[in-house]
mmCIF file of C-alpha atoms in Angstrom:
data_model
loop_
_atom_site.group_PDB
_atom_site.id
_atom_site.type_symbol
_atom_site.label_atom_id
_atom_site.label_comp_id
_atom_site.label_asym_id
_atom_site.label_seq_id
_atom_site.Cartn_x
_atom_site.Cartn_y
_atom_site.Cartn_z
ATOM 1 C CA MET C 1 -34.225 31.406 34.910
ATOM 2 C CA LEU C 2 -36.588 29.844 32.381
ATOM 3 C CA HIS C 3 -34.934 31.712 29.504
ATOM 4 C CA HIS C 4 -31.468 30.701 30.754
ATOM 5 C CA SER C 5 -32.524 27.004 30.922
ATOM 6 C CA ARG C 6 -33.880 27.070 27.388
ATOM 7 C CA SER C 7 -30.684 28.649 26.070
ATOM 8 C CA LYS C 8 -28.733 25.624 27.317
ATOM 9 C CA SER C 9 -31.131 23.070 25.885
ATOM 10 C CA PRO C 10 -29.722 23.023 22.311
ATOM 11 C CA LEU C 11 -26.202 22.442 23.629
ATOM 12 C CA ARG C 12 -27.398 19.590 25.834
ATOM 13 C CA ASN C 13 -29.177 18.073 22.845
ATOM 14 C CA ILE C 14 -26.050 18.336 20.719
ATOM 15 C CA LEU C 15 -23.928 16.702 23.416
ATOM 16 C CA ALA C 16 -26.498 13.946 23.917
ATOM 17 C CA ALA C 17 -26.488 13.226 20.172
ATOM 18 C CA PHE C 18 -22.688 13.252 20.177
ATOM 19 C CA PHE C 19 -22.514 10.690 22.992
ATOM 20 C CA ILE C 20 -25.078 8.453 21.284
ATOM 21 C CA LEU C 21 -23.255 8.584 17.960
ATOM 22 C CA SER C 22 -19.925 7.969 19.699
ATOM 23 C CA SER C 23 -21.362 4.892 21.376
ATOM 24 C CA LEU C 24 -22.826 3.555 18.127
ATOM 25 C CA TYR C 25 -19.564 4.170 16.270
ATOM 26 C CA GLY C 26 -17.484 2.398 18.922
ATOM 27 C CA ILE C 27 -19.856 -0.563 19.174
ATOM 28 C CA VAL C 28 -20.111 -1.104 15.392
ATOM 29 C CA VAL C 29 -16.349 -0.840 14.788
ATOM 30 C CA SER C 30 -15.617 -3.079 17.797
ATOM 31 C CA ILE C 31 -18.021 -5.753 16.539
ATOM 32 C CA LEU C 32 -16.458 -5.685 13.060
ATOM 33 C CA LEU C 33 -12.967 -5.987 14.514
ATOM 34 C CA LEU C 34 -14.042 -8.960 16.628
ATOM 35 C CA VAL C 35 -15.949 -10.895 13.952
ATOM 36 C CA ARG C 36 -14.026 -10.111 10.752
ATOM 37 C CA LYS C 37 -11.791 -13.181 10.986
ATOM 38 C CA GLN C 38 -14.778 -15.461 11.466
ATOM 39 C CA LEU C 39 -16.784 -13.925 8.608
ATOM 40 C CA THR C 40 -13.712 -13.430 6.329
ATOM 41 C CA GLU C 41 -13.594 -11.098 3.358
ATOM 42 C CA ASP C 42 -16.116 -13.254 1.509
ATOM 43 C CA ASN C 43 -18.514 -11.056 3.445
ATOM 44 C CA LYS C 44 -18.686 -7.759 1.546
ATOM 45 C CA ILE C 45 -19.107 -5.696 4.703
ATOM 46 C CA VAL C 46 -15.870 -7.171 6.061
ATOM 47 C CA SER C 47 -14.053 -6.625 2.742
ATOM 48 C CA TYR C 48 -15.124 -2.962 2.718
ATOM 49 C CA PHE C 49 -14.207 -2.588 6.368
ATOM 50 C CA ASN C 50 -10.726 -4.074 5.958
ATOM 51 C CA ALA C 51 -10.052 -1.731 3.034
ATOM 52 C CA PHE C 52 -10.509 1.282 5.313
ATOM 53 C CA ALA C 53 -10.121 -0.185 8.810
ATOM 54 C CA HIS C 54 -7.118 1.985 9.705
ATOM 55 C CA MET C 55 -9.149 5.129 8.975
ATOM 56 C CA LEU C 56 -12.259 3.830 10.720
ATOM 57 C CA MET C 57 -10.293 3.146 13.902
ATOM 58 C CA LEU C 58 -8.697 6.599 14.022
ATOM 59 C CA PRO C 59 -11.688 8.488 15.537
ATOM 60 C CA ALA C 60 -11.554 6.222 18.593
ATOM 61 C CA LEU C 61 -8.167 7.700 19.537
ATOM 62 C CA VAL C 62 -9.879 11.066 19.951
ATOM 63 C CA LEU C 63 -13.251 9.908 21.250
ATOM 64 C CA LEU C 64 -11.882 7.784 24.077
ATOM 65 C CA PRO C 65 -10.082 10.574 25.984
ATOM 66 C CA LEU C 66 -12.760 13.104 25.029
ATOM 67 C CA ASN C 67 -15.537 11.021 26.557
ATOM 68 C CA LEU C 68 -13.412 10.466 29.650
ATOM 69 C CA VAL C 69 -13.116 14.239 30.006
ATOM 70 C CA PHE C 70 -16.917 14.459 29.845
ATOM 71 C CA ARG C 71 -17.114 11.589 32.361
ATOM 72 C CA ARG C 72 -18.993 9.360 29.955
ATOM 73 C CA ARG C 73 -17.147 6.215 30.902
ATOM 74 C CA TRP C 74 -19.537 3.799 29.202
ATOM 75 C CA VAL C 75 -19.228 5.743 25.965
ATOM 76 C CA ALA C 76 -15.446 5.768 26.349
ATOM 77 C CA LEU C 77 -15.533 2.014 26.931
ATOM 78 C CA ALA C 78 -16.983 1.555 23.452
ATOM 79 C CA GLN C 79 -13.790 3.080 22.026
ATOM 80 C CA VAL C 80 -11.373 0.765 23.837
ATOM 81 C CA ILE C 81 -11.224 -2.039 21.254
ATOM 82 C CA PRO C 82 -10.679 0.222 18.192
ATOM 83 C CA THR C 83 -8.061 2.199 20.118
ATOM 84 C CA ALA C 84 -6.249 -0.925 21.299
ATOM 85 C CA VAL C 85 -6.246 -2.530 17.834
ATOM 86 C CA PHE C 86 -4.983 0.652 16.170
ATOM 87 C CA ILE C 87 -2.168 1.082 18.704
ATOM 88 C CA SER C 88 -1.250 -2.597 18.400
ATOM 89 C CA ALA C 89 -1.128 -2.379 14.591
ATOM 90 C CA TYR C 90 0.418 1.057 14.125
ATOM 91 C CA GLY C 91 1.884 2.269 17.399
ATOM 92 C CA ARG C 92 5.377 1.060 16.478
ATOM 93 C CA PHE C 93 5.350 3.285 13.382
ATOM 94 C CA PHE C 94 5.524 6.340 15.634
ATOM 95 C CA LEU C 95 8.306 5.108 17.914
ATOM 96 C CA PRO C 96 12.061 5.198 17.305
ATOM 97 C CA ARG C 97 13.251 2.121 15.401
ATOM 98 C CA LYS C 98 16.385 0.231 16.339
ATOM 99 C CA PRO C 99 19.022 0.638 13.628
ATOM 100 C CA THR C 100 19.843 -2.527 11.707
ATOM 101 C CA VAL C 101 23.371 -3.820 12.167
ATOM 102 C CA GLU C 102 24.590 -4.739 8.712
ATOM 103 C CA THR C 103 26.629 -7.848 8.029
ATOM 104 C CA PRO C 104 30.116 -6.840 6.805
ATOM 105 C CA SER C 105 29.780 -8.942 3.653
ATOM 106 C CA SER C 106 26.286 -7.680 2.773
ATOM 107 C CA ARG C 107 25.409 -5.830 -0.449
ATOM 108 C CA GLN C 108 23.176 -2.795 0.111
ATOM 109 C CA LEU C 109 20.440 -2.249 -2.491
ATOM 110 C CA LYS C 110 18.064 0.648 -3.080
ATOM 111 C CA ILE C 111 14.739 -0.499 -4.493
ATOM 112 C CA LEU C 112 11.812 1.582 -5.749
ATOM 113 C CA THR C 113 8.300 0.617 -6.810
ATOM 114 C CA PHE C 114 6.158 3.149 -8.689
ATOM 115 C CA ASN C 115 2.690 3.016 -10.281
ATOM 116 C CA ILE C 116 2.908 5.703 -12.980
ATOM 117 C CA HIS C 117 -0.839 5.925 -13.682
ATOM 118 C CA SER C 118 -0.575 4.968 -17.370
ATOM 119 C CA GLU C 119 0.932 8.396 -18.038
ATOM 120 C CA ALA C 120 1.805 8.918 -21.702
ATOM 121 C CA GLU C 121 2.399 12.664 -22.041
ATOM 122 C CA VAL C 122 3.618 14.463 -18.899
ATOM 123 C CA LEU C 123 6.604 12.239 -18.124
ATOM 124 C CA GLU C 124 9.299 14.711 -17.047
ATOM 125 C CA PRO C 125 8.212 14.867 -13.363
ATOM 126 C CA MET C 126 8.302 11.063 -13.205
ATOM 127 C CA LEU C 127 11.696 10.974 -14.893
ATOM 128 C CA ALA C 128 12.935 13.412 -12.258
ATOM 129 C CA ILE C 129 11.839 11.059 -9.461
ATOM 130 C CA LEU C 130 13.424 8.034 -11.142
ATOM 131 C CA ARG C 131 16.711 9.893 -11.463
ATOM 132 C CA GLU C 132 16.632 11.464 -8.010
ATOM 133 C CA CYS C 133 15.845 8.236 -6.138
ATOM 134 C CA ASP C 134 19.151 6.683 -7.289
ATOM 135 C CA ALA C 135 17.656 3.196 -6.940
ATOM 136 C CA ASP C 136 19.416 0.047 -8.094
ATOM 137 C CA ILE C 137 16.163 -1.690 -9.056
ATOM 138 C CA ILE C 138 12.918 0.002 -10.094
ATOM 139 C CA SER C 139 9.583 -1.703 -10.693
ATOM 140 C CA LEU C 140 6.934 0.165 -12.699
ATOM 141 C CA GLN C 141 3.213 -0.528 -12.877
ATOM 142 C CA GLU C 142 0.683 0.833 -15.389
ATOM 143 C CA LEU C 143 3.475 1.349 -17.906
ATOM 144 C CA SER C 144 2.242 2.916 -21.152
ATOM 145 C CA ALA C 145 4.051 2.357 -24.455
ATOM 146 C CA GLU C 146 4.998 6.035 -24.519
ATOM 147 C CA ALA C 147 6.479 5.893 -21.029
ATOM 148 C CA ALA C 148 8.366 2.696 -21.860
ATOM 149 C CA GLU C 149 9.961 4.328 -24.889
ATOM 150 C CA CYS C 150 10.792 7.481 -22.917
ATOM 151 C CA PHE C 151 12.402 5.557 -20.056
ATOM 152 C CA HIS C 152 14.242 3.279 -22.470
ATOM 153 C CA ILE C 153 15.893 6.289 -24.090
ATOM 154 C CA SER C 154 16.229 8.724 -21.188
ATOM 155 C CA LEU C 155 17.361 6.321 -18.446
ATOM 156 C CA SER C 156 19.702 4.053 -20.371
ATOM 157 C CA ASP C 157 22.694 5.755 -18.745
ATOM 158 C CA LEU C 158 21.489 4.776 -15.256
ATOM 159 C CA TYR C 159 19.735 1.512 -16.066
ATOM 160 C CA PRO C 160 21.431 -0.445 -18.842
ATOM 161 C CA TYR C 161 19.205 -3.454 -18.160
ATOM 162 C CA ARG C 162 15.460 -3.144 -18.731
ATOM 163 C CA ALA C 163 12.406 -5.370 -18.955
ATOM 164 C CA LEU C 164 9.561 -3.227 -20.306
ATOM 165 C CA HIS C 165 6.282 -4.883 -21.285
ATOM 166 C CA THR C 166 3.304 -2.983 -22.685
ATOM 167 C CA ASN C 167 0.168 -3.794 -24.681
ATOM 168 C CA HIS C 168 -3.040 -2.111 -25.810
ATOM 169 C CA ARG C 169 -4.143 -1.655 -22.180
ATOM 170 C CA ALA C 170 -1.782 0.961 -20.768
ATOM 171 C CA ASN C 171 -2.715 0.123 -17.177
ATOM 172 C CA SER C 172 -1.527 -3.477 -17.606
ATOM 173 C CA GLY C 173 2.033 -2.576 -18.623
ATOM 174 C CA GLN C 174 4.814 -3.644 -16.253
ATOM 175 C CA GLY C 175 8.482 -2.742 -16.247
ATOM 176 C CA VAL C 176 11.738 -3.266 -14.379
ATOM 177 C CA LEU C 177 14.787 -1.000 -14.622
ATOM 178 C CA SER C 178 18.014 -2.455 -13.252
ATOM 179 C CA ARG C 179 21.674 -1.673 -12.799
ATOM 180 C CA PHE C 180 22.307 -5.423 -12.790
ATOM 181 C CA PRO C 181 22.053 -7.873 -15.699
ATOM 182 C CA ILE C 182 18.544 -9.282 -16.229
ATOM 183 C CA THR C 183 18.978 -12.951 -17.110
ATOM 184 C CA SER C 184 15.315 -13.908 -17.623
ATOM 185 C CA GLN C 185 11.917 -12.255 -17.733
ATOM 186 C CA ALA C 186 8.281 -13.324 -18.014
ATOM 187 C CA TYR C 187 5.166 -11.138 -18.289
ATOM 188 C CA TRP C 188 1.612 -12.404 -17.812
ATOM 189 C CA GLN C 189 -1.986 -11.579 -17.030
ATOM 190 C CA ASN C 190 -3.942 -13.934 -14.826
ATOM 191 C CA PRO C 191 -5.664 -16.521 -17.066
ATOM 192 C CA ASN C 192 -8.190 -17.336 -14.335
ATOM 193 C CA ILE C 193 -9.759 -13.864 -14.407
ATOM 194 C CA ALA C 194 -12.201 -12.987 -17.165
ATOM 195 C CA ARG C 195 -11.255 -9.317 -17.166
ATOM 196 C CA LYS C 196 -7.494 -9.482 -17.751
ATOM 197 C CA ILE C 197 -6.937 -5.856 -16.821
ATOM 198 C CA LEU C 198 -3.635 -5.689 -14.981
ATOM 199 C CA GLY C 199 -0.253 -7.305 -15.492
ATOM 200 C CA HIS C 200 2.546 -9.072 -13.648
ATOM 201 C CA LEU C 201 6.238 -9.448 -14.344
ATOM 202 C CA ARG C 202 8.885 -11.846 -13.055
ATOM 203 C CA VAL C 203 12.562 -11.233 -13.695
ATOM 204 C CA GLU C 204 15.779 -12.827 -12.572
ATOM 205 C CA MET C 205 18.893 -10.710 -12.272
ATOM 206 C CA ASP C 206 22.528 -11.373 -11.521
ATOM 207 C CA ILE C 207 23.770 -9.316 -8.565
ATOM 208 C CA ASP C 208 27.468 -9.958 -8.012
ATOM 209 C CA GLY C 209 27.066 -13.609 -8.953
ATOM 210 C CA THR C 210 23.854 -14.127 -6.957
ATOM 211 C CA THR C 211 20.546 -14.717 -8.749
ATOM 212 C CA VAL C 212 17.845 -12.476 -7.301
ATOM 213 C CA THR C 213 14.230 -13.096 -8.329
ATOM 214 C CA VAL C 214 12.021 -10.014 -8.572
ATOM 215 C CA TYR C 215 8.230 -10.073 -8.901
ATOM 216 C CA ASN C 216 6.612 -6.858 -10.081
ATOM 217 C CA THR C 217 2.933 -7.480 -9.436
ATOM 218 C CA HIS C 218 -0.308 -5.544 -9.813
ATOM 219 C CA PRO C 219 -3.373 -7.548 -8.729
ATOM 220 C CA ILE C 220 -6.841 -6.278 -9.556
ATOM 221 C CA HIS C 221 -8.560 -3.804 -7.221
ATOM 222 C CA PRO C 222 -11.636 -5.261 -5.449
ATOM 223 C CA GLY C 223 -13.711 -2.446 -6.937
ATOM 224 C CA MET C 224 -12.847 -3.646 -10.456
ATOM 225 C CA SER C 225 -14.358 -7.070 -9.845
ATOM 226 C CA ASP C 226 -17.361 -8.194 -11.903
ATOM 227 C CA ASP C 227 -18.957 -9.247 -8.611
ATOM 228 C CA GLY C 228 -19.187 -5.815 -7.065
ATOM 229 C CA PHE C 229 -16.584 -5.049 -4.397
ATOM 230 C CA SER C 230 -14.886 -8.436 -4.077
ATOM 231 C CA THR C 231 -11.393 -9.398 -2.923
ATOM 232 C CA ARG C 232 -11.545 -12.832 -4.597
ATOM 233 C CA PRO C 233 -10.030 -11.781 -7.961
ATOM 234 C CA ARG C 234 -7.198 -9.988 -6.186
ATOM 235 C CA GLY C 235 -6.616 -13.047 -4.030
ATOM 236 C CA ALA C 236 -6.589 -15.288 -7.112
ATOM 237 C CA GLU C 237 -3.846 -13.190 -8.681
ATOM 238 C CA ILE C 238 -1.804 -13.232 -5.496
ATOM 239 C CA ASP C 239 -2.293 -17.015 -5.432
ATOM 240 C CA VAL C 240 -0.623 -17.235 -8.847
ATOM 241 C CA VAL C 241 2.360 -15.206 -7.625
ATOM 242 C CA LEU C 242 2.748 -17.194 -4.416
ATOM 243 C CA ALA C 243 2.463 -20.466 -6.339
ATOM 244 C CA GLN C 244 5.341 -19.391 -8.577
ATOM 245 C CA VAL C 245 7.361 -18.143 -5.625
ATOM 246 C CA ALA C 246 7.048 -21.582 -4.030
ATOM 247 C CA HIS C 247 9.323 -22.932 -6.790
ATOM 248 C CA ASP C 248 11.937 -20.186 -6.405
ATOM 249 C CA THR C 249 15.061 -20.356 -4.302
ATOM 250 C CA GLY C 250 17.511 -17.709 -3.173
ATOM 251 C CA PRO C 251 16.792 -14.014 -2.620
ATOM 252 C CA ILE C 252 13.244 -12.968 -3.588
ATOM 253 C CA LEU C 253 11.588 -9.562 -3.836
ATOM 254 C CA ILE C 254 7.855 -9.080 -4.422
ATOM 255 C CA MET C 255 6.831 -5.507 -5.053
ATOM 256 C CA GLY C 256 4.230 -3.378 -6.753
ATOM 257 C CA ASP C 257 0.786 -1.887 -6.370
ATOM 258 C CA PHE C 258 -1.152 -4.600 -4.544
ATOM 259 C CA ASN C 259 -4.459 -2.728 -4.259
ATOM 260 C CA MET C 260 -4.728 -3.806 -0.622
ATOM 261 C CA THR C 261 -4.151 -2.299 2.789
ATOM 262 C CA ASP C 262 -2.222 -3.952 5.600
ATOM 263 C CA GLN C 263 -5.534 -4.882 7.260
ATOM 264 C CA SER C 264 -6.525 -7.154 4.376
ATOM 265 C CA GLU C 265 -6.420 -10.945 4.425
ATOM 266 C CA ASP C 266 -4.208 -10.992 1.323
ATOM 267 C CA TYR C 267 -1.622 -8.887 3.149
ATOM 268 C CA GLN C 268 -1.654 -11.402 5.996
ATOM 269 C CA ARG C 269 -1.123 -14.269 3.536
ATOM 270 C CA ILE C 270 1.892 -12.572 1.960
ATOM 271 C CA THR C 271 3.480 -11.545 5.245
ATOM 272 C CA ALA C 272 3.142 -15.107 6.517
ATOM 273 C CA GLN C 273 6.030 -15.844 4.136
ATOM 274 C CA PHE C 274 7.672 -12.480 3.431
ATOM 275 C CA GLU C 275 8.501 -9.309 5.324
ATOM 276 C CA ASP C 276 7.084 -5.883 4.527
ATOM 277 C CA SER C 277 9.992 -3.429 4.201
ATOM 278 C CA PHE C 278 7.962 -0.448 5.412
ATOM 279 C CA GLY C 279 6.402 -2.533 8.162
ATOM 280 C CA ALA C 280 9.897 -3.403 9.371
ATOM 281 C CA THR C 281 11.558 0.014 9.209
ATOM 282 C CA GLY C 282 9.039 2.678 8.162
ATOM 283 C CA TYR C 283 7.894 5.673 10.179
ATOM 284 C CA GLY C 284 4.364 7.081 10.102
ATOM 285 C CA MET C 285 1.519 5.621 8.079
ATOM 286 C CA GLY C 286 3.369 5.488 4.754
ATOM 287 C CA PHE C 287 0.318 6.397 2.684
ATOM 288 C CA THR C 288 0.808 6.151 -1.091
ATOM 289 C CA PHE C 289 -2.697 6.580 -2.571
ATOM 290 C CA PRO C 290 -4.538 8.597 -3.773
ATOM 291 C CA ASP C 291 -2.297 11.558 -4.529
ATOM 292 C CA LEU C 292 -4.640 13.765 -6.562
ATOM 293 C CA SER C 293 -2.433 16.836 -6.412
ATOM 294 C CA THR C 294 -2.075 17.373 -10.167
ATOM 295 C CA PHE C 295 -4.553 17.501 -13.009
ATOM 296 C CA GLN C 296 -3.208 14.438 -14.807
ATOM 297 C CA SER C 297 -3.396 12.347 -11.648
ATOM 298 C CA LEU C 298 -7.186 12.704 -11.429
ATOM 299 C CA PRO C 299 -8.860 9.365 -12.266
ATOM 300 C CA GLY C 300 -11.890 9.249 -14.526
ATOM 301 C CA TYR C 301 -14.181 8.390 -11.615
ATOM 302 C CA TRP C 302 -13.114 11.462 -9.602
ATOM 303 C CA PRO C 303 -15.629 14.241 -10.355
ATOM 304 C CA LEU C 304 -13.954 17.194 -8.635
ATOM 305 C CA PRO C 305 -10.625 18.865 -9.542
ATOM 306 C CA VAL C 306 -9.615 19.203 -5.895
ATOM 307 C CA ARG C 307 -6.339 18.441 -4.156
ATOM 308 C CA LEU C 308 -6.437 15.203 -2.177
ATOM 309 C CA PHE C 309 -3.610 13.700 -0.169
ATOM 310 C CA PRO C 310 -2.991 9.959 0.283
ATOM 311 C CA PHE C 311 -4.768 8.049 3.028
ATOM 312 C CA LEU C 312 -4.160 4.442 1.917
ATOM 313 C CA ARG C 313 -1.013 2.313 1.743
ATOM 314 C CA LEU C 314 -1.369 0.146 -1.363
ATOM 315 C CA ASP C 315 2.236 -0.104 -2.583
ATOM 316 C CA TYR C 316 4.717 -2.513 -1.020
ATOM 317 C CA ILE C 317 8.188 -4.025 -1.241
ATOM 318 C CA PHE C 318 8.276 -7.498 0.331
ATOM 319 C CA TYR C 319 11.444 -9.534 0.812
ATOM 320 C CA ASN C 320 12.520 -12.936 2.101
ATOM 321 C CA SER C 321 15.146 -13.829 4.698
ATOM 322 C CA ALA C 322 17.998 -13.268 2.234
ATOM 323 C CA PHE C 323 17.622 -9.547 2.956
ATOM 324 C CA GLN C 324 17.912 -7.286 5.982
ATOM 325 C CA PRO C 325 15.811 -4.105 6.063
ATOM 326 C CA ILE C 326 17.636 -0.805 6.524
ATOM 327 C CA LYS C 327 15.074 1.848 5.668
ATOM 328 C CA ALA C 328 11.783 2.300 3.822
ATOM 329 C CA TYR C 329 9.533 5.254 3.121
ATOM 330 C CA ALA C 330 6.927 6.645 0.749
ATOM 331 C CA TRP C 331 8.326 9.245 -1.636
ATOM 332 C CA PRO C 332 7.042 12.743 -0.736
ATOM 333 C CA THR C 333 5.686 13.478 -4.239
ATOM 334 C CA SER C 334 4.006 11.521 -7.024
ATOM 335 C CA GLY C 335 5.362 13.125 -10.197
ATOM 336 C CA GLY C 336 1.821 13.424 -11.526
ATOM 337 C CA SER C 337 0.754 9.852 -10.744
ATOM 338 C CA ASP C 338 -2.087 9.032 -8.367
ATOM 339 C CA HIS C 339 0.386 6.835 -6.445
ATOM 340 C CA ARG C 340 3.486 7.874 -4.572
ATOM 341 C CA PRO C 341 6.503 5.613 -5.013
ATOM 342 C CA VAL C 342 7.900 3.498 -2.189
ATOM 343 C CA LEU C 343 11.658 3.248 -1.675
ATOM 344 C CA ALA C 344 13.353 0.588 0.432
ATOM 345 C CA ILE C 345 17.011 0.113 1.316
ATOM 346 C CA LEU C 346 17.788 -3.563 1.896
ATOM 347 C CA SER C 347 20.990 -5.471 2.521
ATOM 348 C CA LEU C 348 21.466 -8.677 0.571
ATOM 349 C CA VAL C 349 23.030 -10.836 3.261
ATOM 350 C CA ASN C 350 22.348 -14.409 2.152
ATOM 351 C CA GLY C 351 22.428 -15.445 -1.453
ATOM 352 C CA ASN C 352 21.699 -19.096 -0.661
ATOM 353 C CA THR C 353 18.318 -18.790 1.050
ATOM 354 C CA PRO C 354 16.189 -21.867 0.244
#
């Protein structure tokens, strides 16, 4: 009997450690979820947490029922808040969506946004995606001079109207490909940020007599800040975009690689005025980054040549009330980029939106 009791001791110790760690995990994540709005992302712990909150809440969905099975109700209780917040934020993405009833006079548009990872050599896989998607409007981030020249030549049959802006920093290039006439364009880097790394592009296009304003934006990643991991520079760049948008009228699209998740404060600020196409019609988590499935997609900071699938949603297509959402999804491949494109189908229903 003594030998039998000792043989069970390691298992009991493992289970005890598991329950303790489960409790600590649930308590810490619950506290962060409860206090993050009060502390705001000026607190670095909150800014880190919001960047990965969707992943940090996921274990609770498993731990809650598992601890109930083991009759550890107090441990299960620690998982209630993360589970409830995750289901509240993402549960609808796994339920059937009601189909949108299109207005008879609406104009359906296919729109794609794609960060091409400053690619300058292996461009054929990206060209294949741009042709296959059959989009009416395409926004490109991290556009290298080589890619701009390639797309200018190879896609002129599909996109006779192009706004392609590049400079000595390949990752700050921005481009728009369009089947509709581009009537104005403006490219800039945020003058309020010392490290002017990334770029932004605003274009106006004529779609059947209606002026549609398109912002192709790429705010700085918090990890690229001079102040450690800080969301302030990203927020400053989004401020510039929203300040310009405030002077626009009519249909507006804001798309690009925003370097933010849907748990971030900047996402909340944008969606206070605009709708997220994937949030309205998407299914699943819609992850777009990082797709490290090819050699050229590996960033310089990634030390291991291993395949890694996306677990963050950083790329978005936002729209105002001039549009109705039909469908949105992340493209299943990346064409060698570290981002997967996002495609949205929207109906232009009101060309006179104030």
